[in-house]
Amino acid sequence: MLTRRTPISIPDAQAKIANLPLKPQTEIIPTIEANHRVLAKPALASYDYPHFRRSGMDGYAILAEDDHDFPREFKVVGEVPAGATWDQPLQPGTTVRIMTGAAVPTEASKVIRIEKTRPSKDGKTVRMLTTESHSNITEIGTDFHAGDEVLATNQEINPGGIAALTAFGVEQVTVYQQPRIAILATGSELLQPGEPIETGKIYNSNGPMLKRLVEETGGIVDFEAQLPDEPEQLKDALEKVIQTHEIVITDGGVSVGDYDFIGDAARQADNLLFNKVKQRPGSVTTAFVQDGTFVMALSGNPGACFVGFYLYVEPLIRRYQHRPSRIKEVKGILAKPYTKTNGYDRVLRCTYEFKDGQFLVYPNGTDRSGSLANLQTTTCFCVIPHSEKPIALNAEVTTWLLPFKS
Amino acid sequence: MLTRRTPISIPDAQAKIANLPLKPQTEIIPTIEANHRVLAKPALASYDYPHFRRSGMDGYAILAEDDHDFPREFKVVGEVPAGATWDQPLQPGTTVRIMTGAAVPTEASKVIRIEKTRPSKDGKTVRMLTTESHSNITEIGTDFHAGDEVLATNQEINPGGIAALTAFGVEQVTVYQQPRIAILATGSELLQPGEPIETGKIYNSNGPMLKRLVEETGGIVDFEAQLPDEPEQLKDALEKVIQTHEIVITDGGVSVGDYDFIGDAARQADNLLFNKVKQRPGSVTTAFVQDGTFVMALSGNPGACFVGFYLYVEPLIRRYQHRPSRIKEVKGILAKPYTKTNGYDRVLRCTYEFKDGQFLVYPNGTDRSGSLANLQTTTCFCVIPHSEKPIALNAEVTTWLLPFKS
């Protein structure tokens, strides 16, 4: 059935998704697993750090009252390797040998580094040549005091943050969840991997592509299916994954033809965001919310599917995690002719170079919706505004730099 | 034993590692697992793509001899959904209904899209209002001819490349291996996770930090250990992991003190690259090759360990995978005073902003080697050259922008 649709602009479609209220969930996970996750609660220091007076050097600890008239002889009364403590009071005229990172005796005021000393052969005495301008002791609480924020809420944890957390023995952190995402590839033309190729049939390439796009964006793909154009089967699958996922991505089944199953689901949904966008490729791109789940229906055409993911899905997956989109919008210069005109804005697959302070943008081969030859090498999109006249060479064009593509 | 060392400059130390001959290994892995891996052999098209004449629209297929004098009535003799074929010869005056992506009958020259047609109520005939300026048919081999390179050697596969490979049913690809890396954290002061904190002891924070740094660089950490300062135990562990790993990273045990086990191993190694670098923090940083394995001995001080990983290990891990380093060297402007002087170049933990075409660089809190408070928020390093005078404000400084840190 041919159903009329009301197309909206690309920015309007993006805004409808950006304005969706989200309730990001949090979870408690092991600190060691939290690299690149975003903290939902601050991590506080449970004690002063360092929690003991730590020697910054290999050397000899001395009392303040002995810190004059060098060179000077000391009696060596013991040794404090890293991990050990010295539990006897340090007496005037005596010293303990101490290692970097070891606990300095309570009474000591300074560590004379080993390079400035000459121990006797039997090790029982040491001659210290000069004093030091610094104490070479890191005092208790130099880095953090108990109760200080080690990491603040909304920070994306990185390996340096993991070091700080593990230094406090913080074994778990509260972070925003990664959204769980289902991918439904539709089309009776889709072969299963390993099936022999035949006329009219193709391998499912959008499904694997979307899976990796979602994953490198931080989403979790925990359901994938490949479904024929059978209304009942598709309806059942869609209803099921809507109950169990934050986001559902479909590809195919959104054209204007007889097999517009997803289009029907969209029209009956709780909240139809849009079912036509003034864009090429992928004007049939459809988005709706059903039972609190966001459903993104992308075109089955590889080029349109690829563009649609970046324009509409990437920012949402990132927002669930409290992370900014990795797509950078810049002003580009169209540095190679593009002459086709269109009644809709065209999102053109391109490459770019940054030269003399400008992003020079080059159309990357074909602009056909069905082509997948240029997806690997495309590093940005530029927008060719709808017009009856071809765009001028060197025109300024809105450009989106894609992540992982430099 | 206090052993003399000959310090070399940071660039010289980096060059020694960059010039190490590598024999990167390749492996065959499933295409779906190959995101961000680098192809070691080109992937070739096994057949023309598309391999059948594919309709780009929902519509009606017609013969060239009927493509005139519109509007025009056709008899509808059948329907070709996606995945199906039409095996009878198409006769003049007849048409088949065809879906986007479906195989166009051999004799047909054009698909008139559905929006330009008016089917009869019983569906047995269709009135076509106008012709089309394009055929709406993607001909065989439009994207690739059999034998074409789908992806070239040395390309880092991305989701778009996975789409192209799976479209050809390419289920496996030959890629460069990720190096297998062992991490040995040393020090009798290290507690196991969960052990109660006590004076003189600390939790191992460098080990977890290094693990995540290695992993986000593309290396595989498949051995981690935390070892006390016991020469025999450390020697055994080191010898074992050298036999089974491409890279070994140690932290701690490289100071000038009595417990310089790693330093001893370095001096006895097949190829000592360096055991002292004219840098702060981390002058004791040591690198050597033993039995073909690269051993990087980083300081146990968190700040020095963090700096040392980026300066010396990250580029090597990337090179094993045939991927460029993600650390970007730029010219920065020191936009906040730094007054300390040093006999060695100082690699200062900083943040930066890009403003009016310049990278403005700000020292990020403390420069103490033992501090881990600023590792999370550090986004770049700048180099303060050794000097007897403090560096001028707004001086140009070599700056390294760190990955995953924007």
XYZ file of C-alpha atoms in Angstrom, chain A residues 177-386:
210
model
C 25.154 1.529 31.540
C 25.923 0.901 27.929
C 22.626 0.634 26.029
C 21.589 -2.859 24.951
C 20.839 -2.883 21.267
C 19.088 -5.337 18.956
C 19.791 -5.389 15.232
C 17.180 -6.807 12.889
C 18.274 -7.145 9.268
C 15.253 -7.750 7.077
C 14.796 -9.010 3.534
C 13.989 -12.317 1.855
C 17.010 -11.715 -0.365
C 19.449 -12.222 2.526
C 21.561 -15.372 2.531
C 22.997 -16.878 5.679
C 26.827 -16.822 5.887
C 28.190 -19.868 4.071
C 25.149 -20.383 1.834
C 26.087 -20.432 -1.880
C 25.493 -17.191 -3.748
C 22.583 -17.184 -6.224
C 20.802 -14.720 -8.483
C 18.496 -12.397 -6.597
C 20.139 -13.203 -3.240
C 22.824 -11.295 -1.349
C 24.799 -11.768 1.827
C 23.740 -9.674 4.790
C 26.373 -6.952 4.927
C 24.437 -4.266 6.806
C 23.991 -6.463 9.879
C 27.723 -7.079 10.463
C 28.480 -3.437 9.638
C 25.899 -2.140 12.127
C 27.104 -4.544 14.813
C 30.636 -3.127 14.665
C 29.434 0.465 14.345
C 27.327 0.029 17.480
C 30.139 -1.641 19.383
C 32.771 0.950 18.572
C 30.230 3.572 19.712
C 29.967 1.845 23.087
C 26.650 0.015 22.669
C 26.168 -3.663 23.415
C 24.726 -5.753 20.583
C 23.178 -8.718 22.330
C 20.602 -9.697 19.745
C 21.003 -10.019 16.003
C 18.591 -11.576 13.589
C 18.177 -11.846 9.873
C 14.515 -12.055 8.922
C 12.655 -12.646 5.661
C 9.920 -10.255 4.507
C 7.221 -12.118 6.445
C 4.936 -9.664 8.290
C 4.018 -11.940 11.200
C 7.553 -13.128 11.833
C 8.908 -9.585 11.714
C 6.127 -8.235 13.931
C 6.800 -10.903 16.543
C 10.543 -10.288 16.496
C 10.110 -6.522 16.746
C 7.670 -6.744 19.662
C 10.000 -9.086 21.512
C 13.181 -7.011 21.173
C 11.321 -3.802 22.052
C 10.591 -5.327 25.467
C 14.219 -6.234 26.135
C 16.351 -3.471 24.599
C 16.932 0.258 24.901
C 17.472 0.649 21.163
C 16.366 -1.444 18.192
C 17.942 -0.901 14.783
C 16.324 -2.389 11.722
C 17.549 -2.214 8.182
C 15.364 -2.759 5.156
C 11.586 -3.000 5.067
C 11.047 0.765 5.073
C 10.584 1.430 1.370
C 7.313 2.664 -0.108
C 6.536 -0.719 -1.615
C 4.294 -3.597 -0.648
C 6.611 -4.870 2.052
C 6.675 -1.820 4.264
C 6.325 -3.730 7.542
C 8.435 -1.409 9.611
C 6.546 1.586 8.225
C 3.324 0.076 9.537
C 4.845 -0.503 12.975
C 6.038 3.123 12.982
C 2.599 4.518 12.124
C 1.031 2.548 14.973
C 3.773 3.415 17.481
C 3.414 5.364 20.750
C 5.521 8.176 19.323
C 6.351 8.413 15.626
C 9.317 10.794 15.428
C 9.565 10.797 11.637
C 9.082 8.444 8.729
C 10.589 10.491 5.963
C 13.618 12.801 5.941
C 14.497 15.318 3.243
C 17.778 13.571 2.562
C 19.524 11.411 0.004
C 20.400 8.654 0.486
C 17.877 7.241 2.949
C 14.780 9.447 2.623
C 12.682 6.591 4.040
C 14.668 6.616 7.304
C 12.171 6.184 10.117
C 12.364 6.593 13.879
C 9.799 5.929 16.558
C 9.445 5.131 20.233
C 7.437 2.122 21.375
C 7.086 1.091 25.029
C 10.012 3.373 25.890
C 12.321 1.749 23.333
C 13.823 3.793 20.516
C 13.436 2.069 17.150
C 15.600 3.278 14.276
C 14.531 1.928 10.920
C 17.356 2.428 8.458
C 17.247 1.821 4.733
C 18.488 -1.544 3.523
C 20.692 0.197 0.993
C 24.264 0.035 2.350
C 25.108 3.689 1.660
C 21.895 4.907 3.244
C 22.264 2.544 6.200
C 25.827 3.777 6.816
C 24.840 7.457 6.647
C 21.749 6.917 8.789
C 23.728 5.259 11.562
C 26.061 8.228 11.965
C 23.369 10.898 11.586
C 20.815 9.457 13.968
C 22.050 6.502 16.022
C 25.632 7.317 17.045
C 24.737 10.444 19.070
C 21.965 8.593 20.906
C 24.125 5.601 21.842
C 26.724 8.015 23.166
C 24.138 10.028 25.105
C 22.943 6.895 26.898
C 26.484 6.521 28.217
C 26.855 10.226 29.107
C 29.516 10.532 26.436
C 29.581 13.172 23.688
C 29.183 12.193 20.051
C 32.492 11.501 18.342
C 31.262 13.009 15.079
C 32.805 16.456 14.672
C 30.862 19.028 12.661
C 33.147 21.448 10.836
C 32.909 23.826 7.912
C 34.404 22.150 4.855
C 35.358 23.367 1.399
C 34.077 21.254 -1.494
C 37.414 20.846 -3.264
C 36.282 18.556 -6.112
C 33.314 19.192 -8.436
C 29.953 17.627 -7.668
C 27.324 18.461 -10.257
C 24.244 16.374 -9.475
C 21.213 18.286 -8.215
C 18.457 17.035 -5.981
C 15.210 18.131 -4.405
C 16.526 16.861 -1.055
C 19.791 17.611 0.728
C 22.396 15.012 -0.159
C 24.721 13.546 2.484
C 27.738 12.784 0.369
C 30.372 10.214 1.315
C 33.722 12.026 1.171
C 37.327 12.111 2.263
C 39.068 15.200 3.608
C 42.417 16.742 4.296
C 43.195 19.558 6.700
C 45.337 22.068 4.829
C 46.215 25.664 5.611
C 43.575 25.770 8.333
C 40.787 24.441 6.102
C 39.032 21.114 5.754
C 39.185 20.304 2.045
C 36.445 17.822 1.215
C 36.457 15.418 -1.742
C 33.479 13.316 -2.887
C 34.612 9.702 -2.483
C 33.556 7.932 -5.670
C 29.927 7.043 -6.164
C 26.981 8.634 -4.379
C 24.654 5.700 -5.118
C 22.621 4.564 -2.149
C 23.129 0.910 -2.976
C 26.914 1.074 -3.258
C 29.164 -0.268 -0.542
C 32.463 0.109 -2.379
C 33.368 3.408 -0.709
C 32.252 2.855 2.881
C 35.685 1.658 4.039
C 37.517 4.697 2.699
C 34.941 7.381 3.502
C 36.246 9.588 6.301
C 33.565 12.290 6.387
C 30.207 13.339 5.036
C 29.413 16.695 3.510
C 25.952 18.085 2.883
C 25.055 19.203 -0.643
C 22.001 21.425 -0.087
C 18.942 20.736 -2.253
